[in-house]
Amino acid sequence: MTVTLSGFADEISADPAEQFAVLAAESITHLELRSAWSVNVADFSGVQLGAFRVASRAAGVRVSAIGSPIGKVAVGAPLGPELERMRKIADIAGELGTALVRVFSFYIPPGDPPERYRAQVIDRMGALARIAEERGVILAHENEKGIYGDVPGRCADLIASVGSPALRATFDAANFVQCGVRPFSDAYPLLRPHLVYLQVKDARAADGEVTPAGEGDGQVRETLRALRDSGFTGFMSLEPHLDLAGRHGGFSGPDKFRQAARALKGLLGELSIDWQ
């Protein structure tokens, strides 16, 4: 089993040149593109996209996935703009040579039962998945606190109910911990059949504080062992959030990003999982 390491390089710096330098120092050849120059990928101009493509290729860094904000809006927000963003993101993915796009399943009003919005969310995610099918990309749904698909049962039900090969799952242990879920015990069995990607961060159950992999209650070691035993060979994308963890992103800085990378590599070595 060999997995490929990646990461949200905007957690290193807003400057792609510094992003690429830190990735090279850690022998990481891919990144998950969320932003550059403090501009979200969904807002890239044609000039910015071209500049990023040229710079990344010159640095020998490829894009594992687009870390898009698709679906990270209120469930009652107009759908049309989100579908337009989906089309743009799909085009960007094609320009940068990846077929994977991270997405979310819409924020639910605080205090409302999520089940009230099930049909609406399924319809919305189905519309996004149809665009993905047309454009040849795969949507990797991330479990995020406060969205419809924040706990394992709703994540699995959503993917099964949409029933599209273009809607699959990514797995974020820290986000599950922050929702009171035991990631390996409660989430992995339900989501493994749909899993195409892994976001790597950990968290403590007591206070929700994000930690490097293996230092929290995210059962990261158990999940990695099970992925090894099941033959997973996809991307593992570092999303450390060690200095700042917010609703629209996080930041770690060069040193803490490298700390997070080394924590993950240590676990992979302990479990005899090869990486590239």
One Martini backbone bead per residue (centre of mass of N, CA, C, O) as a GRO file, in nm:
protein
  276
    1MET     BB    1   0.093   0.038   0.025
    2THR     BB    2   0.035   0.363  -0.132
    3VAL     BB    3   0.040   0.696  -0.052
    4THR     BB    4  -0.062   1.042  -0.100
    5LEU     BB    5   0.062   1.345  -0.028
    6SER     BB    6  -0.096   1.638   0.103
    7GLY     BB    7  -0.223   1.993   0.106
    8PHE     BB    8  -0.298   2.299   0.255
    9ALA     BB    9  -0.093   2.550   0.151
   10ASP     BB   10  -0.242   2.805   0.279
   11GLU     BB   11  -0.130   2.727   0.573
   12ILE     BB   12   0.155   2.845   0.519
   13SER     BB   13   0.072   3.056   0.279
   14ALA     BB   14  -0.020   3.297   0.037
   15ASP     BB   15   0.246   3.216  -0.104
   16PRO     BB   16   0.333   2.993  -0.338
   17ALA     BB   17   0.641   2.986  -0.302
   18GLU     BB   18   0.628   2.899  -0.001
   19GLN     BB   19   0.461   2.653  -0.034
   20PHE     BB   20   0.658   2.493  -0.221
   21ALA     BB   21   0.902   2.490  -0.028
   22VAL     BB   22   0.772   2.326   0.203
   23LEU     BB   23   0.688   2.081   0.042
   24ALA     BB   24   0.974   2.007  -0.049
   25ALA     BB   25   1.093   1.968   0.241
   26GLU     BB   26   0.859   1.721   0.273
   27SER     BB   27   0.811   1.559   0.005
   28ILE     BB   28   0.560   1.713  -0.130
   29THR     BB   29   0.377   1.691  -0.453
   30HIS     BB   30   0.103   1.803  -0.330
   31LEU     BB   31  -0.211   1.991  -0.347
   32GLU     BB   32  -0.481   2.167  -0.195
   33LEU     BB   33  -0.691   2.396  -0.350
   34ARG     BB   34  -0.810   2.705  -0.196
   35SER     BB   35  -0.561   2.920  -0.201
   36ALA     BB   36  -0.416   3.234  -0.332
   37TRP     BB   37  -0.329   3.540  -0.245
   38SER     BB   38  -0.601   3.543  -0.071
   39VAL     BB   39  -0.762   3.368  -0.293
   40ASN     BB   40  -1.015   3.204  -0.380
   41VAL     BB   41  -1.062   2.969  -0.618
   42ALA     BB   42  -1.359   3.072  -0.694
   43ASP     BB   43  -1.210   3.378  -0.757
   44PHE     BB   44  -1.050   3.332  -0.989
   45SER     BB   45  -0.884   3.440  -1.238
   46GLY     BB   46  -0.743   3.378  -1.533
   47VAL     BB   47  -0.467   3.488  -1.449
   48GLN     BB   48  -0.437   3.333  -1.181
   49LEU     BB   49  -0.461   3.051  -1.293
   50GLY     BB   50  -0.220   3.069  -1.485
   51ALA     BB   51  -0.005   3.136  -1.270
   52PHE     BB   52  -0.044   2.883  -1.099
   53ARG     BB   53   0.012   2.672  -1.312
   54VAL     BB   54   0.301   2.759  -1.379
   55ALA     BB   55   0.423   2.750  -1.089
   56SER     BB   56   0.359   2.453  -1.018
   57ARG     BB   57   0.509   2.322  -1.252
   58ALA     BB   58   0.789   2.443  -1.186
   59ALA     BB   59   0.779   2.299  -0.887
   60GLY     BB   60   0.640   2.004  -0.908
   61VAL     BB   61   0.328   2.061  -0.843
   62ARG     BB   62   0.030   1.904  -0.768
   63VAL     BB   63  -0.323   1.849  -0.786
   64SER     BB   64  -0.545   1.667  -0.589
   65ALA     BB   65  -0.749   1.911  -0.518
   66ILE     BB   66  -1.037   2.102  -0.471
   67GLY     BB   67  -1.095   2.332  -0.200
   68SER     BB   68  -1.395   2.401  -0.190
   69PRO     BB   69  -1.704   2.604  -0.105
   70ILE     BB   70  -1.913   2.413  -0.183
   71GLY     BB   71  -2.194   2.423   0.033
   72LYS     BB   72  -2.094   2.684   0.228
   73VAL     BB   73  -2.409   2.743   0.278
   74ALA     BB   74  -2.713   2.812   0.312
   75VAL     BB   75  -2.992   2.622   0.249
   76GLY     BB   76  -3.161   2.901   0.162
   77ALA     BB   77  -2.993   2.969  -0.056
   78PRO     BB   78  -2.940   3.032  -0.359
   79LEU     BB   79  -2.855   2.800  -0.613
   80GLY     BB   80  -2.745   2.925  -0.872
   81PRO     BB   81  -2.462   3.033  -0.777
   82GLU     BB   82  -2.359   2.749  -0.699
   83LEU     BB   83  -2.369   2.627  -0.983
   84GLU     BB   84  -2.172   2.827  -1.109
   85ARG     BB   85  -1.935   2.757  -0.924
   86MET     BB   86  -1.921   2.463  -1.010
   87ARG     BB   87  -1.844   2.513  -1.303
   88LYS     BB   88  -1.586   2.667  -1.246
   89ILE     BB   89  -1.442   2.452  -1.074
   90ALA     BB   90  -1.442   2.232  -1.290
   91ASP     BB   91  -1.261   2.391  -1.484
   92ILE     BB   92  -1.021   2.420  -1.293
   93ALA     BB   93  -0.966   2.124  -1.253
   94GLY     BB   94  -0.898   2.069  -1.550
   95GLU     BB   95  -0.658   2.274  -1.569
   96LEU     BB   96  -0.507   2.113  -1.305
   97GLY     BB   97  -0.548   1.786  -1.317
   98THR     BB   98  -0.827   1.725  -1.162
   99ALA     BB   99  -1.121   1.521  -1.028
  100LEU     BB  100  -1.128   1.670  -0.743
  101VAL     BB  101  -1.403   1.796  -0.523
  102ARG     BB  102  -1.470   1.972  -0.258
  103VAL     BB  103  -1.766   1.947  -0.042
  104PHE     BB  104  -2.088   2.055   0.080
  105SER     BB  105  -2.427   2.041   0.277
  106PHE     BB  106  -2.518   2.282   0.418
  107TYR     BB  107  -2.642   2.505   0.631
  108ILE     BB  108  -2.809   2.487   0.933
  109PRO     BB  109  -3.020   2.609   1.136
  110PRO     BB  110  -2.997   2.679   1.444
  111GLY     BB  111  -3.197   2.428   1.614
  112ASP     BB  112  -3.264   2.269   1.379
  113PRO     BB  113  -3.368   1.992   1.230
  114PRO     BB  114  -3.206   1.839   0.977
  115GLU     BB  115  -3.440   1.654   0.863
  116ARG     BB  116  -3.608   1.892   0.743
  117TYR     BB  117  -3.368   1.912   0.493
  118ARG     BB  118  -3.322   1.655   0.330
  119ALA     BB  119  -3.460   1.695   0.051
  120GLN     BB  120  -3.316   1.960  -0.019
  121VAL     BB  121  -3.026   1.852  -0.011
  122ILE     BB  122  -3.054   1.628  -0.217
  123ASP     BB  123  -3.128   1.813  -0.450
  124ARG     BB  124  -2.872   1.989  -0.442
  125MET     BB  125  -2.660   1.762  -0.468
  126GLY     BB  126  -2.772   1.653  -0.733
  127ALA     BB  127  -2.712   1.907  -0.902
  128LEU     BB  128  -2.407   1.899  -0.858
  129ALA     BB  129  -2.360   1.608  -0.965
  130ARG     BB  130  -2.450   1.661  -1.257
  131ILE     BB  131  -2.221   1.851  -1.323
  132ALA     BB  132  -1.994   1.655  -1.258
  133GLU     BB  133  -2.067   1.449  -1.471
  134GLU     BB  134  -2.039   1.640  -1.717
  135ARG     BB  135  -1.724   1.727  -1.622
  136GLY     BB  136  -1.557   1.483  -1.483
  137VAL     BB  137  -1.616   1.488  -1.166
  138ILE     BB  138  -1.549   1.454  -0.810
  139LEU     BB  139  -1.732   1.461  -0.517
  140ALA     BB  140  -1.606   1.544  -0.188
  141HIS     BB  141  -1.757   1.496   0.102
  142GLU     BB  142  -1.752   1.702   0.390
  143ASN     BB  143  -1.744   1.691   0.724
  144GLU     BB  144  -1.925   1.957   0.887
  145LYS     BB  145  -1.996   2.170   1.114
  146GLY     BB  146  -2.352   2.251   1.060
  147ILE     BB  147  -2.418   2.066   0.850
  148TYR     BB  148  -2.593   1.816   0.735
  149GLY     BB  149  -2.311   1.643   0.692
  150ASP     BB  150  -2.180   1.588   1.016
  151VAL     BB  151  -2.275   1.294   1.035
  152PRO     BB  152  -2.261   0.972   0.937
  153GLY     BB  153  -2.557   0.907   0.861
  154ARG     BB  154  -2.600   1.158   0.673
  155CYS     BB  155  -2.371   1.109   0.481
  156ALA     BB  156  -2.457   0.828   0.377
  157ASP     BB  157  -2.747   0.900   0.293
  158LEU     BB  158  -2.680   1.117   0.087
  159ILE     BB  159  -2.514   0.948  -0.112
  160ALA     BB  160  -2.727   0.724  -0.158
  161SER     BB  161  -2.967   0.914  -0.248
  162VAL     BB  162  -2.833   1.042  -0.493
  163GLY     BB  163  -2.678   0.815  -0.668
  164SER     BB  164  -2.381   0.915  -0.753
  165PRO     BB  165  -2.059   0.873  -0.883
  166ALA     BB  166  -1.997   1.199  -0.817
  167LEU     BB  167  -2.061   1.114  -0.505
  168ARG     BB  168  -1.852   1.130  -0.230
  169ALA     BB  169  -1.594   1.081   0.025
  170THR     BB  170  -1.462   1.248   0.294
  171PHE     BB  171  -1.233   1.248   0.591
  172ASP     BB  172  -1.281   1.416   0.917
  173ALA     BB  173  -1.188   1.371   1.232
  174ALA     BB  174  -1.211   1.648   1.376
  175ASN     BB  175  -1.503   1.711   1.297
  176PHE     BB  176  -1.624   1.470   1.445
  177VAL     BB  177  -1.531   1.537   1.728
  178GLN     BB  178  -1.688   1.820   1.730
  179CYS     BB  179  -1.968   1.624   1.710
  180GLY     BB  180  -1.932   1.362   1.904
  181VAL     BB  181  -1.754   1.166   1.730
  182ARG     BB  182  -1.627   0.851   1.654
  183PRO     BB  183  -1.459   0.803   1.376
  184PHE     BB  184  -1.405   0.495   1.365
  185SER     BB  185  -1.645   0.364   1.516
  186ASP     BB  186  -1.889   0.547   1.366
  187ALA     BB  187  -1.782   0.624   1.056
  188TYR     BB  188  -1.609   0.429   0.888
  189PRO     BB  189  -1.814   0.196   0.822
  190LEU     BB  190  -2.009   0.389   0.654
  191LEU     BB  191  -1.776   0.541   0.456
  192ARG     BB  192  -1.581   0.348   0.309
  193PRO     BB  193  -1.749   0.288   0.042
  194HIS     BB  194  -1.713   0.624  -0.031
  195LEU     BB  195  -1.404   0.657  -0.015
  196VAL     BB  196  -1.147   0.900  -0.174
  197TYR     BB  197  -1.050   1.062   0.089
  198LEU     BB  198  -0.819   1.255   0.318
  199GLN     BB  199  -0.841   1.443   0.603
  200VAL     BB  200  -0.570   1.582   0.816
  201LYS     BB  201  -0.694   1.584   1.145
  202ASP     BB  202  -0.716   1.662   1.491
  203ALA     BB  203  -0.891   1.615   1.819
  204ARG     BB  204  -1.032   1.718   2.117
  205ALA     BB  205  -1.307   1.636   2.303
  206ALA     BB  206  -1.311   1.842   2.542
  207ASP     BB  207  -1.250   2.125   2.332
  208GLY     BB  208  -1.181   2.091   2.005
  209GLU     BB  209  -0.889   2.091   1.970
  210VAL     BB  210  -0.646   2.109   1.744
  211THR     BB  211  -0.427   1.848   1.616
  212PRO     BB  212  -0.210   1.642   1.549
  213ALA     BB  213  -0.173   1.345   1.440
  214GLY     BB  214  -0.238   1.137   1.730
  215GLU     BB  215  -0.312   1.382   1.968
  216GLY     BB  216  -0.605   1.289   1.984
  217ASP     BB  217  -0.962   1.164   1.939
  218GLY     BB  218  -0.962   1.059   1.613
  219GLN     BB  219  -0.857   0.772   1.546
  220VAL     BB  220  -0.620   0.769   1.332
  221ARG     BB  221  -0.472   0.503   1.364
  222GLU     BB  222  -0.716   0.317   1.310
  223THR     BB  223  -0.783   0.429   1.030
  224LEU     BB  224  -0.512   0.370   0.893
  225ARG     BB  225  -0.514   0.068   0.939
  226ALA     BB  226  -0.777   0.012   0.781
  227LEU     BB  227  -0.681   0.128   0.513
  228ARG     BB  228  -0.450  -0.063   0.476
  229ASP     BB  229  -0.624  -0.332   0.489
  230SER     BB  230  -0.808  -0.219   0.229
  231GLY     BB  231  -0.609  -0.068   0.009
  232PHE     BB  232  -0.552   0.223   0.027
  233THR     BB  233  -0.433   0.479  -0.248
  234GLY     BB  234  -0.473   0.768  -0.180
  235PHE     BB  235  -0.527   1.069  -0.042
  236MET     BB  236  -0.346   1.273   0.209
  237SER     BB  237  -0.469   1.576   0.360
  238LEU     BB  238  -0.342   1.845   0.501
  239GLU     BB  239  -0.530   2.025   0.786
  240PRO     BB  240  -0.416   2.157   1.063
  241HIS     BB  241  -0.513   2.417   1.230
  242LEU     BB  242  -0.282   2.535   1.456
  243ASP     BB  243  -0.365   2.860   1.466
  244LEU     BB  244  -0.633   2.841   1.276
  245ALA     BB  245  -1.000   2.791   1.313
  246GLY     BB  246  -1.245   2.822   1.066
  247ARG     BB  247  -1.520   2.832   0.862
  248HIS     BB  248  -1.314   2.923   0.596
  249GLY     BB  249  -1.056   2.812   0.755
  250GLY     BB  250  -0.690   2.797   0.791
  251PHE     BB  251  -0.384   2.809   1.005
  252SER     BB  252  -0.009   2.748   1.063
  253GLY     BB  253   0.239   2.767   0.913
  254PRO     BB  254   0.538   2.635   0.843
  255ASP     BB  255   0.610   2.488   1.113
  256LYS     BB  256   0.327   2.352   1.171
  257PHE     BB  257   0.303   2.206   0.910
  258ARG     BB  258   0.555   2.030   0.957
  259GLN     BB  259   0.452   1.903   1.215
  260ALA     BB  260   0.208   1.763   1.083
  261ALA     BB  261   0.367   1.598   0.875
  262ARG     BB  262   0.539   1.436   1.084
  263ALA     BB  263   0.306   1.302   1.230
  264LEU     BB  264   0.200   1.143   0.991
  265LYS     BB  265   0.462   0.997   0.914
  266GLY     BB  266   0.488   0.849   1.182
  267LEU     BB  267   0.232   0.678   1.152
  268LEU     BB  268   0.303   0.544   0.885
  269GLY     BB  269   0.560   0.407   0.989
  270GLU     BB  270   0.432   0.244   1.221
  271LEU     BB  271   0.224   0.103   0.988
  272SER     BB  272   0.366   0.044   0.716
  273ILE     BB  273   0.316   0.307   0.526
  274ASP     BB  274   0.350   0.412   0.225
  275TRP     BB  275   0.488   0.713   0.066
  276GLN     BB  276   0.467   1.011  -0.186
   0.00000   0.00000   0.00000
